[in-house]
mmCIF file of C-alpha atoms in Angstrom:
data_model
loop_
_atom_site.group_PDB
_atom_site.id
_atom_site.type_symbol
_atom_site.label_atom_id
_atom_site.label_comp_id
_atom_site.label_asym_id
_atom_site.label_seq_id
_atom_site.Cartn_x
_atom_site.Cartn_y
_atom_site.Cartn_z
ATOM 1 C CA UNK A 1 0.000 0.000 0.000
ATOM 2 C CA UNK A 2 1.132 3.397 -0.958
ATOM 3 C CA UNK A 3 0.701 6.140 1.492
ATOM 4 C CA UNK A 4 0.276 9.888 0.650
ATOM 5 C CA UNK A 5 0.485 12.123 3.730
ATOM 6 C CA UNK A 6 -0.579 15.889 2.714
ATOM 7 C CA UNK A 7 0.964 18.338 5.696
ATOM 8 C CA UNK A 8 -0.557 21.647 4.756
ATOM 9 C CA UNK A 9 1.202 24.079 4.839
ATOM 10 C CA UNK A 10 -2.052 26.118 6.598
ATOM 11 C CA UNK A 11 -3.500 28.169 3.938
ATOM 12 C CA UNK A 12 -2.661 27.054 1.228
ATOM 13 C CA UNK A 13 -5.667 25.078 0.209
ATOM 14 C CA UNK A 14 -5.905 22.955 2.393
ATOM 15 C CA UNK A 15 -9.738 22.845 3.551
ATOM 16 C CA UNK A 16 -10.771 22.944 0.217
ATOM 17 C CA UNK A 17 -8.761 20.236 -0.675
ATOM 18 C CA UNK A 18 -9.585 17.996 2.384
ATOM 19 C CA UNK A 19 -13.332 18.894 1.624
ATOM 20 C CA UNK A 20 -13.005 18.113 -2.037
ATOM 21 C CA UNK A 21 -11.227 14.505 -1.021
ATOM 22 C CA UNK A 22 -14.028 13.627 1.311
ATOM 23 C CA UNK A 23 -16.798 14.484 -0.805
ATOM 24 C CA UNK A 24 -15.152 11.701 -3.352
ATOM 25 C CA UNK A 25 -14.257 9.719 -0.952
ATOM 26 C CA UNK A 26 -16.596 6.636 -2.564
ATOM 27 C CA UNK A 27 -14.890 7.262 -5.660
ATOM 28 C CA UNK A 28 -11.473 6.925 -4.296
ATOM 29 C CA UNK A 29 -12.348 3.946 -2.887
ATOM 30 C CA UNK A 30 -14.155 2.417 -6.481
ATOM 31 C CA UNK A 31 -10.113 3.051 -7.541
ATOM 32 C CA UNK A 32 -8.703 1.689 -4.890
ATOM 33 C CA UNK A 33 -7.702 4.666 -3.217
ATOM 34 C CA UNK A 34 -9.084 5.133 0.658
ATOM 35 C CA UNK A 35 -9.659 8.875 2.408
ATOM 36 C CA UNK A 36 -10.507 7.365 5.574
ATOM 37 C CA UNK A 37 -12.893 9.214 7.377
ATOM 38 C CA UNK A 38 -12.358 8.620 11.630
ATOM 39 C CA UNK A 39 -15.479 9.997 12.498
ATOM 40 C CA UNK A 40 -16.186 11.109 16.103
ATOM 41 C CA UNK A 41 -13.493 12.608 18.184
ATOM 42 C CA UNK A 42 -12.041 16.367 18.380
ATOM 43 C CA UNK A 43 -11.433 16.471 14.782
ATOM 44 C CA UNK A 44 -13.977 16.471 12.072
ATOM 45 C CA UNK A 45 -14.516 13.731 9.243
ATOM 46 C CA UNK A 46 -12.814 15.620 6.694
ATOM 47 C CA UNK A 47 -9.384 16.094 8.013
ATOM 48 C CA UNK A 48 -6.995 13.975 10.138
ATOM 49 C CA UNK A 49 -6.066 16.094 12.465
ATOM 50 C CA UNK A 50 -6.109 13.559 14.991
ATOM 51 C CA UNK A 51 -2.531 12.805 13.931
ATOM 52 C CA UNK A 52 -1.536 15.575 15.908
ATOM 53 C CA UNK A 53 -1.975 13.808 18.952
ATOM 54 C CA UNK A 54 0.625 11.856 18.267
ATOM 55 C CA UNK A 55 3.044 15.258 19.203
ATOM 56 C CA UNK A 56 2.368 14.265 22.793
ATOM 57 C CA UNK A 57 1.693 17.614 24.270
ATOM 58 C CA UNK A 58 -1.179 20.005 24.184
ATOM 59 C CA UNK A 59 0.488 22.956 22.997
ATOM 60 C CA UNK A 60 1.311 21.589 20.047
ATOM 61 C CA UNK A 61 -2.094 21.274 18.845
ATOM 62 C CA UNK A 62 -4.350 22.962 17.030
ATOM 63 C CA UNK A 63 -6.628 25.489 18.871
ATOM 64 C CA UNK A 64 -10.083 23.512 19.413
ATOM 65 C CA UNK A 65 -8.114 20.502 20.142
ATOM 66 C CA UNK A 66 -5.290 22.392 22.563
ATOM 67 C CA UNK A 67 -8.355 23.654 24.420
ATOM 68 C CA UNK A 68 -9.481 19.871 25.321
ATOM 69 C CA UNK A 69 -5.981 18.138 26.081
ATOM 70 C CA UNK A 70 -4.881 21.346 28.198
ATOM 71 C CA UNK A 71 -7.198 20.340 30.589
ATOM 72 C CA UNK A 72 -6.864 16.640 30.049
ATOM 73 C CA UNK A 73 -3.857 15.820 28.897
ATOM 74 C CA UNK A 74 -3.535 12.993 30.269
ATOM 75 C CA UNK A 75 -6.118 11.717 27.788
ATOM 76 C CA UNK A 76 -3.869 12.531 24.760
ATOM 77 C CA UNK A 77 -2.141 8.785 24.514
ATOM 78 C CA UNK A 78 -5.350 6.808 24.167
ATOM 79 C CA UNK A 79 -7.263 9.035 22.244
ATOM 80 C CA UNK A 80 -4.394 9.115 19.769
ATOM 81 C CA UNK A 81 -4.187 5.086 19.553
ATOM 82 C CA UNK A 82 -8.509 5.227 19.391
ATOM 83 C CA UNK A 83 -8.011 7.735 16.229
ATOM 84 C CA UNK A 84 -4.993 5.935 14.688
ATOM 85 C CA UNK A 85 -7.359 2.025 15.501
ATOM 86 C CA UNK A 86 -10.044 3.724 13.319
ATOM 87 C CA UNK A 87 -8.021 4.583 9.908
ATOM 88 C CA UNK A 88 -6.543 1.128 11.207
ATOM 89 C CA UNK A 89 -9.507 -0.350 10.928
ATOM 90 C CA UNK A 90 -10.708 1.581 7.386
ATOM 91 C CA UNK A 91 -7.393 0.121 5.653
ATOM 92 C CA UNK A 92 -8.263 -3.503 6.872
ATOM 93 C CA UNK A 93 -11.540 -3.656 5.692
ATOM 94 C CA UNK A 94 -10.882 -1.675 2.378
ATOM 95 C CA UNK A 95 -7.436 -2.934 1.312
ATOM 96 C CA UNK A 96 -6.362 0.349 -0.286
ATOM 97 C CA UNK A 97 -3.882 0.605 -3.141
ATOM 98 C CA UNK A 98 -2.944 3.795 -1.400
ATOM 99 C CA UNK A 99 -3.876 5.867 1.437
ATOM 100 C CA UNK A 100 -4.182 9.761 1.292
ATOM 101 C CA UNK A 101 -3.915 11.398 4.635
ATOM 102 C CA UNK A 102 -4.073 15.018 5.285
ATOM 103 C CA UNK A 103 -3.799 17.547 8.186
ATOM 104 C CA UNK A 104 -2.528 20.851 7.706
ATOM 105 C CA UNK A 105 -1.354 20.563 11.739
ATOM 106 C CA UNK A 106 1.457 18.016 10.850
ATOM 107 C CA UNK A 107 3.759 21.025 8.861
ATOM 108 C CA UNK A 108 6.323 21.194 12.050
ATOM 109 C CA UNK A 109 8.655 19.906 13.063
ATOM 110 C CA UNK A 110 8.998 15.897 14.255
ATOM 111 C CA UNK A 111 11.375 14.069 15.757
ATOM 112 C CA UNK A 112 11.226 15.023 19.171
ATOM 113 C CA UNK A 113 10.836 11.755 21.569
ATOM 114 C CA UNK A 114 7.284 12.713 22.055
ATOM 115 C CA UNK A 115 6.694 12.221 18.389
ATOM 116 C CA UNK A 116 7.391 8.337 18.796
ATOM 117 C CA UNK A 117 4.012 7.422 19.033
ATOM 118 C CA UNK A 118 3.541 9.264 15.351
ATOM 119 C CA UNK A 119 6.146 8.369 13.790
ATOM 120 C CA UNK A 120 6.022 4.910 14.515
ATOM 121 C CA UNK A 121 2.523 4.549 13.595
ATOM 122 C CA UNK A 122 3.380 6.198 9.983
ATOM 123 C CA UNK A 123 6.345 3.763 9.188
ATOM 124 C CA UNK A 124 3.987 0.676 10.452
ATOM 125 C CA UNK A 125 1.369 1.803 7.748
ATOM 126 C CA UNK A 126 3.746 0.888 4.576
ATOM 127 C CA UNK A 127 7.170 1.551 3.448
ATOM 128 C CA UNK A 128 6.250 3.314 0.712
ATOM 129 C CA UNK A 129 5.504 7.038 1.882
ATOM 130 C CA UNK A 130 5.359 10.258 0.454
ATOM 131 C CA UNK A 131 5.061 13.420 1.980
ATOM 132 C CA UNK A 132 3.738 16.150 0.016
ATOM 133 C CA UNK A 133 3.738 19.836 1.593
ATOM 134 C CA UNK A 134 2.559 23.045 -0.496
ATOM 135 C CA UNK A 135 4.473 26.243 0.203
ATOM 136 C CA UNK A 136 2.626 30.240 0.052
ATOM 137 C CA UNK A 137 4.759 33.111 -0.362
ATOM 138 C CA UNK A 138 5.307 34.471 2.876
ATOM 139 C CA UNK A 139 3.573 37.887 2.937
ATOM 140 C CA UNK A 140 0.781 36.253 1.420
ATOM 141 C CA UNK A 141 0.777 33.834 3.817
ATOM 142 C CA UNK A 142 0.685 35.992 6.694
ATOM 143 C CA UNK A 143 -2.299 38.103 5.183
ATOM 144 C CA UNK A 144 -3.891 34.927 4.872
ATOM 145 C CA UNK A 145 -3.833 33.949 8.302
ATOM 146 C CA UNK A 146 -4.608 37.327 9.831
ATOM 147 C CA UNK A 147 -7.846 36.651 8.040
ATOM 148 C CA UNK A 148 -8.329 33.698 9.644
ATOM 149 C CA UNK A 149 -7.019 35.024 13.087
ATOM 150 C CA UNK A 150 -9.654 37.762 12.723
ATOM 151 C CA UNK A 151 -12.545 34.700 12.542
ATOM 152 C CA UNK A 152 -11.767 33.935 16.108
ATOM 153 C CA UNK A 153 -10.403 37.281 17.900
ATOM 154 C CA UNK A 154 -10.192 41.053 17.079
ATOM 155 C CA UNK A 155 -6.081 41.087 17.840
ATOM 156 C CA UNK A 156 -3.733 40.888 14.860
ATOM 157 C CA UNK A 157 -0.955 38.842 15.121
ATOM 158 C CA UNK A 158 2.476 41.358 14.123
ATOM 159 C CA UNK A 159 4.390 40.568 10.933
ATOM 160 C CA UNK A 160 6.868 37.597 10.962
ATOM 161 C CA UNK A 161 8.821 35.586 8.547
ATOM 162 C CA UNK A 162 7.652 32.601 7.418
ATOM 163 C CA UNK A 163 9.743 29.642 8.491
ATOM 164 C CA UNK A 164 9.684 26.521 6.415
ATOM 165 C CA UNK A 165 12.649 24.564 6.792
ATOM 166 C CA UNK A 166 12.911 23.181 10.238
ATOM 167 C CA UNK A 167 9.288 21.184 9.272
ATOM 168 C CA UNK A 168 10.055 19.871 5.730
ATOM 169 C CA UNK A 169 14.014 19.195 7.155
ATOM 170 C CA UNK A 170 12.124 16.652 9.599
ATOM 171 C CA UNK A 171 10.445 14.943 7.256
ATOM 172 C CA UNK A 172 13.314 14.697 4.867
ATOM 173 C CA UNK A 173 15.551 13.171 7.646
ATOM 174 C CA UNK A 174 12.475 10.288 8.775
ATOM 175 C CA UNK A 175 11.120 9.927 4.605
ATOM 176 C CA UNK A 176 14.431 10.325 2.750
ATOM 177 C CA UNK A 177 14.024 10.990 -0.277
ATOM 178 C CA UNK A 178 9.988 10.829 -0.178
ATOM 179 C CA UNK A 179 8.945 14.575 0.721
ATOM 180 C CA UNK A 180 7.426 16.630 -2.007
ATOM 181 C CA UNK A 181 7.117 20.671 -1.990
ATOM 182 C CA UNK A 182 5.585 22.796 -4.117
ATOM 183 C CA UNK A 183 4.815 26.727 -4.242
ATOM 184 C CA UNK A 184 1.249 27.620 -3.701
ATOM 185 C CA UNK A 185 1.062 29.992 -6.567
ATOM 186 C CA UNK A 186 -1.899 30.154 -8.126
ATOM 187 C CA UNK A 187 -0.149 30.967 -11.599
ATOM 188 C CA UNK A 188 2.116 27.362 -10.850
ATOM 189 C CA UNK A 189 -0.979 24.959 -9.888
ATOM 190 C CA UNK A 190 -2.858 23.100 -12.448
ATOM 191 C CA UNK A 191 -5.758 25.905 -13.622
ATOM 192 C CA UNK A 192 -4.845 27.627 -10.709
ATOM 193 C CA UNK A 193 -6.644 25.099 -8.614
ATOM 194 C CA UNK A 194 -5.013 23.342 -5.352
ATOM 195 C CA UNK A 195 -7.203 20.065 -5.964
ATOM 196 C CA UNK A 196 -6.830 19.890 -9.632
ATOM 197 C CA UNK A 197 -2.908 20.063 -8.890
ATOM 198 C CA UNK A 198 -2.779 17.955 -6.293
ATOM 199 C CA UNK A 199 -4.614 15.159 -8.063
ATOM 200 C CA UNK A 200 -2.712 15.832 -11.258
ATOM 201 C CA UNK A 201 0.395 14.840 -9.771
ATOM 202 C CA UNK A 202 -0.638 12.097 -7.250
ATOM 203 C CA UNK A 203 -3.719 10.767 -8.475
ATOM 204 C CA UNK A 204 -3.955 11.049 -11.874
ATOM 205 C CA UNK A 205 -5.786 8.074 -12.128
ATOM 206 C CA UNK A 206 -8.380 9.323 -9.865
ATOM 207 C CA UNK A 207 -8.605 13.156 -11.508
ATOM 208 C CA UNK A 208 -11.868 13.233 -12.638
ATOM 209 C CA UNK A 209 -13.546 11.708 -9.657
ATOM 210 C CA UNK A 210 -12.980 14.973 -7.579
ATOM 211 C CA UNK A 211 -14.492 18.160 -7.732
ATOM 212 C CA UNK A 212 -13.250 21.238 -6.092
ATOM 213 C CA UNK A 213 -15.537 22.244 -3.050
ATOM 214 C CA UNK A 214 -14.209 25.958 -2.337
ATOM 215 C CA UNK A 215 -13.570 27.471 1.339
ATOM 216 C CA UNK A 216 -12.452 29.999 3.075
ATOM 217 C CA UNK A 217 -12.421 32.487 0.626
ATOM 218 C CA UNK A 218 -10.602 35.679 1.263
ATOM 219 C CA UNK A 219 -11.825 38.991 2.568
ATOM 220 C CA UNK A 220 -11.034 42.590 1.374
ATOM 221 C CA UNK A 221 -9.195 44.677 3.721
ATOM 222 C CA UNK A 222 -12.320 46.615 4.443
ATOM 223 C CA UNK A 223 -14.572 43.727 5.418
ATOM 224 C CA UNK A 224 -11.615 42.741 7.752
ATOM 225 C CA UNK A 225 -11.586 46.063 9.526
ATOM 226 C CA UNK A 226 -15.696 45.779 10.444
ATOM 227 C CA UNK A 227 -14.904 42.262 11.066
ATOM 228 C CA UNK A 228 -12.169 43.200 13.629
ATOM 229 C CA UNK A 229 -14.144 46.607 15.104
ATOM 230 C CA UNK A 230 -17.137 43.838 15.741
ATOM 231 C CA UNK A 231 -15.019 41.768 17.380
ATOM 232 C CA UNK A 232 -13.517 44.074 19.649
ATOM 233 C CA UNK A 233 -16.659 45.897 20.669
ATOM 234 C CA UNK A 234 -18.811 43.043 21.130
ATOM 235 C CA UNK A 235 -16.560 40.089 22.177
ATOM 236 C CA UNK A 236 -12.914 41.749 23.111
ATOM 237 C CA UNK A 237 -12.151 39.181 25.619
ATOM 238 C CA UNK A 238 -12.896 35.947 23.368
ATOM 239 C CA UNK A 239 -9.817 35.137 21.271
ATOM 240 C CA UNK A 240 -9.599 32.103 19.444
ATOM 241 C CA UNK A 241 -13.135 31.320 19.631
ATOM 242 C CA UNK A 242 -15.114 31.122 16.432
ATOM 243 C CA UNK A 243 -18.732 32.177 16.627
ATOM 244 C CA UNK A 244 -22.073 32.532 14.552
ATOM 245 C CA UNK A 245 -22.593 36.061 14.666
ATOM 246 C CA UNK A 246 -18.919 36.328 13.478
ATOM 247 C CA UNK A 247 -19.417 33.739 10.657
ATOM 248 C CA UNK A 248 -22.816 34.913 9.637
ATOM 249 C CA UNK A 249 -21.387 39.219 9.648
ATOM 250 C CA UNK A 250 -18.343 37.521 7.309
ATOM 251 C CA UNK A 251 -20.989 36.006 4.981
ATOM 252 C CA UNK A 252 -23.447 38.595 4.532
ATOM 253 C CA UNK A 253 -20.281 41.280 4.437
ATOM 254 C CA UNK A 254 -18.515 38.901 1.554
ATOM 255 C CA UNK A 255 -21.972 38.955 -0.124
ATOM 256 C CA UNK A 256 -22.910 42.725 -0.207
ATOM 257 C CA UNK A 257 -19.089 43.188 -1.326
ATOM 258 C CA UNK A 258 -20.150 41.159 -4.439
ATOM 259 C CA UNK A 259 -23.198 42.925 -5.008
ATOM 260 C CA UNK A 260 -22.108 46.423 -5.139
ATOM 261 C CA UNK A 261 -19.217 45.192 -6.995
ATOM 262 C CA UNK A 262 -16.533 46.530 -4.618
ATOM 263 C CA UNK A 263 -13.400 44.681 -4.138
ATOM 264 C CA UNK A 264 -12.963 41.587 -2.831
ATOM 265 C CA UNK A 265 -9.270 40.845 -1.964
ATOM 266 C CA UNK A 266 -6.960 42.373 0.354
ATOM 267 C CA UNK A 267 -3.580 43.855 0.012
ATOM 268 C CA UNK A 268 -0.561 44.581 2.435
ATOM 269 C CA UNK A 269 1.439 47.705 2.441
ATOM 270 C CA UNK A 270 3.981 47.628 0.300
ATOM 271 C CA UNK A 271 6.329 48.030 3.101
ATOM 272 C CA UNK A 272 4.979 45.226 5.427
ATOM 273 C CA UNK A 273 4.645 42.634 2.215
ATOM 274 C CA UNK A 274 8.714 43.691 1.447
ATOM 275 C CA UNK A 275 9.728 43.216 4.861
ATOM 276 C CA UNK A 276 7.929 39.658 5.952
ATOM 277 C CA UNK A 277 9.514 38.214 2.034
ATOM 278 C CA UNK A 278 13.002 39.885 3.006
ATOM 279 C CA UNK A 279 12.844 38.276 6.845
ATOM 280 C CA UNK A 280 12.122 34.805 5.342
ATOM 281 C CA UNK A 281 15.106 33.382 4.761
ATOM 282 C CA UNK A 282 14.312 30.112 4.560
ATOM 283 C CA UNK A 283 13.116 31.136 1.199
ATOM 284 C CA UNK A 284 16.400 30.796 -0.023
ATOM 285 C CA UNK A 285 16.821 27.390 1.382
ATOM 286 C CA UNK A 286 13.539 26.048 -0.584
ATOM 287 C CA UNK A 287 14.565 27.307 -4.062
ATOM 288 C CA UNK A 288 18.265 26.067 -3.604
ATOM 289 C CA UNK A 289 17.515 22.618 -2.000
ATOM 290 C CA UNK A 290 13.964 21.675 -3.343
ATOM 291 C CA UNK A 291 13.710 23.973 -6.332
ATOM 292 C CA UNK A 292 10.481 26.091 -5.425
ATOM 293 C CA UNK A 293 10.412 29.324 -6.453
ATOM 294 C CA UNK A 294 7.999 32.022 -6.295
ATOM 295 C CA UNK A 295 7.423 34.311 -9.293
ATOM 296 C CA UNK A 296 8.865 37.791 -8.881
ATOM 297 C CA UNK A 297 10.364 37.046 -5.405
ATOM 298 C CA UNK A 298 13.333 39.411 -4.741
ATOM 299 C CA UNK A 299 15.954 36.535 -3.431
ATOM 300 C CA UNK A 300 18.387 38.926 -3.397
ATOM 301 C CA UNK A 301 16.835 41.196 -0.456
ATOM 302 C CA UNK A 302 17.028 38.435 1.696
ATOM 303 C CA UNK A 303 17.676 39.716 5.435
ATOM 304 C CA UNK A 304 17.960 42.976 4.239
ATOM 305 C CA UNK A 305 14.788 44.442 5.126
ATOM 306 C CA UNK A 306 14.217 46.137 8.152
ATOM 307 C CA UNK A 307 10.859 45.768 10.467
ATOM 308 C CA UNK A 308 8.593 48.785 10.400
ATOM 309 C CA UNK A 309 7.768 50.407 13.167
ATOM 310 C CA UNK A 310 3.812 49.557 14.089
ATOM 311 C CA UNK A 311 1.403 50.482 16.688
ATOM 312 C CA UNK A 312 0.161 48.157 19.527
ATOM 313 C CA UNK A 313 -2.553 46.587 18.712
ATOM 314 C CA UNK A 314 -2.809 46.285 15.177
ATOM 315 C CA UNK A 315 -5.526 47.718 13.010
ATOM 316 C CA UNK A 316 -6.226 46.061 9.886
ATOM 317 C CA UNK A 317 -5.723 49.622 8.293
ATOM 318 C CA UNK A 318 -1.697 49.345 9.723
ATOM 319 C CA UNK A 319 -0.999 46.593 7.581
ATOM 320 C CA UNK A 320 -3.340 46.688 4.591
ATOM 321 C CA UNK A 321 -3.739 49.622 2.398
ATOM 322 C CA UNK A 322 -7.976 50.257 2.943
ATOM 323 C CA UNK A 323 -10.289 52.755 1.288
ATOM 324 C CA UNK A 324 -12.748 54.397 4.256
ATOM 325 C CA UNK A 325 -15.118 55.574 1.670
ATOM 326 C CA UNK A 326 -15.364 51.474 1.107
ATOM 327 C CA UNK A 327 -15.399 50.945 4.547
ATOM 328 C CA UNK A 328 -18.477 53.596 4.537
ATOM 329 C CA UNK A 329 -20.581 52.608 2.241
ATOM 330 C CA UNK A 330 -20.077 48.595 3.465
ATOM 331 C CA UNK A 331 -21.564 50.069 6.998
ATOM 332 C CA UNK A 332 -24.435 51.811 4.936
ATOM 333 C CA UNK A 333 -25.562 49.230 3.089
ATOM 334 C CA UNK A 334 -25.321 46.790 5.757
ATOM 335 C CA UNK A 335 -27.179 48.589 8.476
ATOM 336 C CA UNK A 336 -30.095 49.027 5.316
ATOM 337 C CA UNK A 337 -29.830 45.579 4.355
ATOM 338 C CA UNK A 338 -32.675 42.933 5.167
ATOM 339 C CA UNK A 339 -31.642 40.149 7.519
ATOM 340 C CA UNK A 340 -33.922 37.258 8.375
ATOM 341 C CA UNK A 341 -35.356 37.321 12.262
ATOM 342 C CA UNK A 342 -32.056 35.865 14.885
ATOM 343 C CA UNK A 343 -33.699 33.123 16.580
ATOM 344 C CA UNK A 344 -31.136 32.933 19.206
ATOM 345 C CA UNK A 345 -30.167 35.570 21.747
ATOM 346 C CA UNK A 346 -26.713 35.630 20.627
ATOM 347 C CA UNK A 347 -27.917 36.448 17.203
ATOM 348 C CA UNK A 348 -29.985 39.163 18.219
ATOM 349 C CA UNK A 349 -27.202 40.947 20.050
ATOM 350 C CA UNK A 350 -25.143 40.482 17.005
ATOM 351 C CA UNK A 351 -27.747 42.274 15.225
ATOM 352 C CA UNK A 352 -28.442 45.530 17.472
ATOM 353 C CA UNK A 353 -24.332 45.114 17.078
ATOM 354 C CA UNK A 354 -24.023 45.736 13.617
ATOM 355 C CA UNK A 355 -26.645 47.890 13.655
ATOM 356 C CA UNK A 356 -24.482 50.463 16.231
ATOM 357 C CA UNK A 357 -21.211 49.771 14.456
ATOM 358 C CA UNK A 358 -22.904 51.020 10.808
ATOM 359 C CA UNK A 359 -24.331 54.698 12.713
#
């Protein structure tokens, strides 16, 4: 049995793609090709997360999960053998050609002692495993997950490099020879699609079975800043807590954006994009020793960028460039905009919320 163990990078795809998988997941297995699907647990169908566990600490996991273990973690060892029993059990009764596993939460760094339990488990599946890991450009990676940061929490996180080696090192010294990177770029995937490209290369066989299911599409940089003013206002102490009013302001936001045609995507400052691509010097490392390269990435400003001096906390407005008038006419038409009746009380606090923040 071949084994095909996706590792993210986050953001680059990766939902979608795990979505996209799992909605084919009958088809796979008509080929001979098994997306096993644990079920129950602190991880949903569609990923397989659970391999985290394996890490053998709580701060090492991802945040719905750390929340759990942190105050159990003495249940981390069993539920990770009850979650790896399950795909376990999936392979014996299905007899897979190949296995395709995928958790964005496994791009770091293994080899620690605590990993044992992972590891292990990984080489007992088959000898024959490849690790495949998509790359994003580092600015746009950190846009990307200040969107996602501002899902859960109205703080920012500040501009860093993006580090990249230390994870895909790991796997290179455990898989030798088996680890796979490749720039997510949407001008280098297959039609610009992570699933198409992914199944181009690994699945071939198995292409037209799978249809992309999009997620998590991006935000424009004035839809983040009345995403992170609601979040501040109405639930400043909550961080890392995803929430319906939050999901549903993002949707109807994202929708009225489309409607009056305004933009939809987000930009950094030219001076915050420069300096997180000249910090990331691992950069270097990925075009020299696994030959990915981004298009129009200044290699030679490496390190030579200096950090720019920001206020405490961020605003979206610090770090993206954002047109108020935008911003001001989102507010308008949202406030006039018809919403169905809350039918929860969190719902219709949301609503005398938005209501406030559009006066």
């Amino acid at each position: 049995m071949r084994v095909l163990l996706h590792i993210g990078q986050s953001k680059t795809g990766t939902t979608s793609l795990q979505q996209s998988l799992f909605a084919a997941r009958d088809a796979l297995l008509a080929k001979g090709i098994l997306y096993p699907t644990p079920g129950s647990g602190p991880w949903p169908d569609r990923n397989h997360n659970g391999f985290m566990l394996g890490f053998g600490v709580a701060d090492r996991l991802m945040r719905g999960m750390r929340r759990r273990f942190e105050e159990n973690p003495e249940e981390l060892g069993a539920t990770f053998r009850e979650f790896c029993g399950k795909i376990t059990t999936e392979i014996e009764a299905h007899k897979p050609d190949i296995l395709v596993l995928s958790s964005e939460g496994l791009f770091r760094r293994i080899g620690e002692k605590k990993d044992l339990d992972l590891r292990n488990f990984l080489r007992n599946l088959s000898p024959d495993v490849d690790v495949v890991a998509y790359v994003r450009r580092p600015s746009s990676h950190y846009l990307a997950r200040c969107q996602q940061r501002l899902r859960g929490s109205g703080e920012l996180p500040p501009p860093r490099p993006s580090h990249a080696r230390l994870a895909i090192k790991s796997y290179q010294d455990h898989f030798a020879g088996r680890v796979r990177v490749h720039a997510y770029e949407s001008s280098l995937l297959n039609q610009g699609d992570i699933v198409k490209d992914f199944m181009s290369r690994y699945l071939p066989q198995a292409a037209d079975c799978v249809s992309t299911v999009r997620s998590n599409e991006g935000m424009s940089a004035e839809v983040m800043e009345i995403v992170q003013d609601f979040r501040n206002t109405h639930f400043p102490d909550s961080h890392n807590r995803f929430n319906r009013p939050t999901d549903k302001l993002i949707d109807t936001l994202t929708a009225l954006t489309q409607q009056e045609g305004l933009p939809t995507r987000a930009k950094l400052r030219h001076e915050i994009a420069k300096y997180i691509d000249s910090a990331s010097v691992d950069m270097r490392w990925l075009r020299d020793e696994m030959n990915v390269t981004f298009p129009n990435f200044d290699y030679d400003d490496l390190g030579k960028v200096k950090p720019p001096e920001l206020p405490t906390p961020l605003r979206v407005s610090d770090i993206c460039a954002l047109d108020p008038a935008i911003k001001d006419q989102l507010n308008t038409v949202l406030a006039a905009a018809e919403a169905s009746t809350p039918d929860t009380k969190e719902e219709r606090k949301a609503r005398r919320a938005l209501a406030k923040q559009a006066e």
